[in-house]
Amino acid sequence: MKRKLIAGNWKMNGSLAANEQLLKAILAGLGQPVCQVAVGVPAIYLSQCQTLLAGSAIELGAQDISAHESGAYTGEISGVMLKEFGVRYVIAGHSERRQYHGETDELVAAKVQRALGCGITPIVCVGETLAEREAGKTDEVVKRQLAAVIHANGHCISEIVVAYEPVWAIGTGKTATPDQAQQVHAVLRAQLKAASANADRIQILYGGSMNAANASALLAQPDINGGLIGGAALKAQDFLTIIAAAA
Ligand code: PGA
């Protein structure tokens, strides 16, 4: 069986003091995790978190990557720069970036390509809005989003991680039921299999109000290979409980 991945997405939260307290508390309770663990931190704290996580079982993640290699792109951060700070994962195409920063399927696909080119594993987020779900378009939307990434990355897609994050479940306390999530994960798994002979090894995470109480039921689904955790990743005990649920 695939090892599960529990990845925190801190979003725009934290401070030097809060990050230190949070990571120290997580590390103190972590032991030898059976699953893979990562935290996606604000870029400005990568250096701090790299130091705090050195030698630990927690991998470092970033929340965004430039689609460009280098040059006149004010405010952007390149994959090579992320790599210098020990970044192992980068979140690509989170719905908040699609929604508030106008990221298109094509831009997300280009970011994924850049990450793979730098040896950073992209966590590619896909997910439908409530209106799209109610219109019966869930499969169509997530397949379109993933297809752009597959199209741009060919056989390299066996190196990605996918996160199914229904937009209506993010930060709302409304989680997809294990059945709802599994159904979409199965659709994504089939799409990946059709695109790559090695698709079996791709981890598909669920994200959207996953917490200490609902993690076990979601993680028990056959095609749910981990979680992308927002709010609950900011509380050491909750994050540890989710990690334990993935064992
Ligand atoms: P949430 O966020 O767990 O707070 O819903 C998940 C995410 O946006 O990755």
PDB file of N, CA, C and O in Angstrom, residues 178-205:
ATOM      1  N   PRO A 178     -17.006  11.028   3.321  1.00  0.00           N
ATOM      2  CA  PRO A 178     -16.029  10.080   2.775  1.00  0.00           C
ATOM      3  C   PRO A 178     -16.472   9.532   1.411  1.00  0.00           C
ATOM      4  O   PRO A 178     -15.650   9.394   0.503  1.00  0.00           O
ATOM      5  N   ASP A 179     -17.764   9.280   1.247  1.00  0.00           N
ATOM      6  CA  ASP A 179     -18.273   8.769  -0.041  1.00  0.00           C
ATOM      7  C   ASP A 179     -18.128   9.786  -1.158  1.00  0.00           C
ATOM      8  O   ASP A 179     -17.706   9.457  -2.269  1.00  0.00           O
ATOM      9  N   GLN A 180     -18.516  11.038  -0.860  1.00  0.00           N
ATOM     10  CA  GLN A 180     -18.398  12.102  -1.870  1.00  0.00           C
ATOM     11  C   GLN A 180     -16.933  12.255  -2.294  1.00  0.00           C
ATOM     12  O   GLN A 180     -16.633  12.380  -3.480  1.00  0.00           O
ATOM     13  N   ALA A 181     -16.047  12.274  -1.315  1.00  0.00           N
ATOM     14  CA  ALA A 181     -14.632  12.458  -1.632  1.00  0.00           C
ATOM     15  C   ALA A 181     -14.115  11.261  -2.434  1.00  0.00           C
ATOM     16  O   ALA A 181     -13.471  11.432  -3.476  1.00  0.00           O
ATOM     17  N   GLN A 182     -14.432  10.056  -1.963  1.00  0.00           N
ATOM     18  CA  GLN A 182     -13.953   8.848  -2.647  1.00  0.00           C
ATOM     19  C   GLN A 182     -14.393   8.824  -4.108  1.00  0.00           C
ATOM     20  O   GLN A 182     -13.621   8.453  -4.992  1.00  0.00           O
ATOM     21  N   GLN A 183     -15.638   9.231  -4.355  1.00  0.00           N
ATOM     22  CA  GLN A 183     -16.140   9.225  -5.741  1.00  0.00           C
ATOM     23  C   GLN A 183     -15.274  10.074  -6.661  1.00  0.00           C
ATOM     24  O   GLN A 183     -14.917   9.662  -7.758  1.00  0.00           O
ATOM     25  N   VAL A 184     -14.921  11.267  -6.179  1.00  0.00           N
ATOM     26  CA  VAL A 184     -14.099  12.151  -7.010  1.00  0.00           C
ATOM     27  C   VAL A 184     -12.666  11.611  -7.105  1.00  0.00           C
ATOM     28  O   VAL A 184     -12.051  11.652  -8.179  1.00  0.00           O
ATOM     29  N   HIS A 185     -12.165  11.087  -6.000  1.00  0.00           N
ATOM     30  CA  HIS A 185     -10.809  10.515  -6.036  1.00  0.00           C
ATOM     31  C   HIS A 185     -10.734   9.381  -7.058  1.00  0.00           C
ATOM     32  O   HIS A 185      -9.725   9.234  -7.747  1.00  0.00           O
ATOM     33  N   ALA A 186     -11.783   8.593  -7.148  1.00  0.00           N
ATOM     34  CA  ALA A 186     -11.788   7.478  -8.106  1.00  0.00           C
ATOM     35  C   ALA A 186     -11.761   8.007  -9.546  1.00  0.00           C
ATOM     36  O   ALA A 186     -11.085   7.444 -10.411  1.00  0.00           O
ATOM     37  N   VAL A 187     -12.472   9.102  -9.773  1.00  0.00           N
ATOM     38  CA  VAL A 187     -12.469   9.721 -11.105  1.00  0.00           C
ATOM     39  C   VAL A 187     -11.055  10.207 -11.443  1.00  0.00           C
ATOM     40  O   VAL A 187     -10.539   9.985 -12.552  1.00  0.00           O
ATOM     41  N   LEU A 188     -10.412  10.854 -10.471  1.00  0.00           N
ATOM     42  CA  LEU A 188      -9.061  11.376 -10.695  1.00  0.00           C
ATOM     43  C   LEU A 188      -8.067  10.234 -10.897  1.00  0.00           C
ATOM     44  O   LEU A 188      -7.191  10.291 -11.753  1.00  0.00           O
ATOM     45  N   ARG A 189      -8.236   9.183 -10.113  1.00  0.00           N
ATOM     46  CA  ARG A 189      -7.334   8.027 -10.232  1.00  0.00           C
ATOM     47  C   ARG A 189      -7.449   7.427 -11.636  1.00  0.00           C
ATOM     48  O   ARG A 189      -6.436   7.113 -12.272  1.00  0.00           O
ATOM     49  N   ALA A 190      -8.665   7.297 -12.137  1.00  0.00           N
ATOM     50  CA  ALA A 190      -8.863   6.722 -13.472  1.00  0.00           C
ATOM     51  C   ALA A 190      -8.216   7.613 -14.539  1.00  0.00           C
ATOM     52  O   ALA A 190      -7.588   7.125 -15.485  1.00  0.00           O
ATOM     53  N   GLN A 191      -8.381   8.922 -14.371  1.00  0.00           N
ATOM     54  CA  GLN A 191      -7.789   9.851 -15.334  1.00  0.00           C
ATOM     55  C   GLN A 191      -6.253   9.750 -15.318  1.00  0.00           C
ATOM     56  O   GLN A 191      -5.603   9.761 -16.369  1.00  0.00           O
ATOM     57  N   LEU A 192      -5.684   9.630 -14.131  1.00  0.00           N
ATOM     58  CA  LEU A 192      -4.226   9.516 -14.018  1.00  0.00           C
ATOM     59  C   LEU A 192      -3.747   8.201 -14.630  1.00  0.00           C
ATOM     60  O   LEU A 192      -2.725   8.151 -15.319  1.00  0.00           O
ATOM     61  N   LYS A 193      -4.510   7.142 -14.390  1.00  0.00           N
ATOM     62  CA  LYS A 193      -4.130   5.824 -14.928  1.00  0.00           C
ATOM     63  C   LYS A 193      -4.143   5.826 -16.439  1.00  0.00           C
ATOM     64  O   LYS A 193      -3.287   5.203 -17.084  1.00  0.00           O
ATOM     65  N   ALA A 194      -5.117   6.523 -17.007  1.00  0.00           N
ATOM     66  CA  ALA A 194      -5.190   6.580 -18.472  1.00  0.00           C
ATOM     67  C   ALA A 194      -4.007   7.362 -19.042  1.00  0.00           C
ATOM     68  O   ALA A 194      -3.633   7.200 -20.197  1.00  0.00           O
ATOM     69  N   ALA A 195      -3.400   8.218 -18.200  1.00  0.00           N
ATOM     70  CA  ALA A 195      -2.327   9.086 -18.696  1.00  0.00           C
ATOM     71  C   ALA A 195      -0.934   8.537 -18.419  1.00  0.00           C
ATOM     72  O   ALA A 195       0.018   8.896 -19.107  1.00  0.00           O
ATOM     73  N   SER A 196      -0.807   7.696 -17.408  1.00  0.00           N
ATOM     74  CA  SER A 196       0.533   7.234 -17.049  1.00  0.00           C
ATOM     75  C   SER A 196       0.490   5.798 -16.535  1.00  0.00           C
ATOM     76  O   SER A 196      -0.363   5.449 -15.714  1.00  0.00           O
ATOM     77  N   ALA A 197       1.445   5.010 -17.007  1.00  0.00           N
ATOM     78  CA  ALA A 197       1.525   3.618 -16.576  1.00  0.00           C
ATOM     79  C   ALA A 197       1.891   3.531 -15.096  1.00  0.00           C
ATOM     80  O   ALA A 197       1.655   2.513 -14.448  1.00  0.00           O
ATOM     81  N   ASN A 198       2.494   4.605 -14.571  1.00  0.00           N
ATOM     82  CA  ASN A 198       2.926   4.592 -13.163  1.00  0.00           C
ATOM     83  C   ASN A 198       1.979   5.346 -12.240  1.00  0.00           C
ATOM     84  O   ASN A 198       2.359   5.748 -11.143  1.00  0.00           O
ATOM     85  N   ALA A 199       0.762   5.550 -12.687  1.00  0.00           N
ATOM     86  CA  ALA A 199      -0.172   6.391 -11.937  1.00  0.00           C
ATOM     87  C   ALA A 199      -0.525   5.812 -10.577  1.00  0.00           C
ATOM     88  O   ALA A 199      -0.944   6.543  -9.680  1.00  0.00           O
ATOM     89  N   ASP A 200      -0.339   4.518 -10.422  1.00  0.00           N
ATOM     90  CA  ASP A 200      -0.689   3.887  -9.154  1.00  0.00           C
ATOM     91  C   ASP A 200       0.061   4.485  -7.983  1.00  0.00           C
ATOM     92  O   ASP A 200      -0.415   4.463  -6.862  1.00  0.00           O
ATOM     93  N   ARG A 201       1.253   4.985  -8.262  1.00  0.00           N
ATOM     94  CA  ARG A 201       2.038   5.486  -7.134  1.00  0.00           C
ATOM     95  C   ARG A 201       1.705   6.941  -6.766  1.00  0.00           C
ATOM     96  O   ARG A 201       2.211   7.470  -5.775  1.00  0.00           O
ATOM     97  N   ILE A 202       0.843   7.575  -7.550  1.00  0.00           N
ATOM     98  CA  ILE A 202       0.495   8.972  -7.273  1.00  0.00           C
ATOM     99  C   ILE A 202      -0.425   9.043  -6.049  1.00  0.00           C
ATOM    100  O   ILE A 202      -1.445   8.357  -5.990  1.00  0.00           O
ATOM    101  N   GLN A 203      -0.033   9.872  -5.093  1.00  0.00           N
ATOM    102  CA  GLN A 203      -0.887  10.064  -3.908  1.00  0.00           C
ATOM    103  C   GLN A 203      -1.954  11.105  -4.235  1.00  0.00           C
ATOM    104  O   GLN A 203      -1.641  12.173  -4.767  1.00  0.00           O
ATOM    105  N   ILE A 204      -3.202  10.788  -3.913  1.00  0.00           N
ATOM    106  CA  ILE A 204      -4.292  11.759  -4.084  1.00  0.00           C
ATOM    107  C   ILE A 204      -4.795  12.115  -2.683  1.00  0.00           C
ATOM    108  O   ILE A 204      -5.332  11.259  -1.965  1.00  0.00           O
ATOM    109  N   LEU A 205      -4.570  13.378  -2.303  1.00  0.00           N
ATOM    110  CA  LEU A 205      -4.942  13.844  -0.967  1.00  0.00           C
ATOM    111  C   LEU A 205      -6.340  14.437  -0.996  1.00  0.00           C
ATOM    112  O   LEU A 205      -6.783  14.943  -2.030  1.00  0.00           O
TER     113      LEU A 205
END
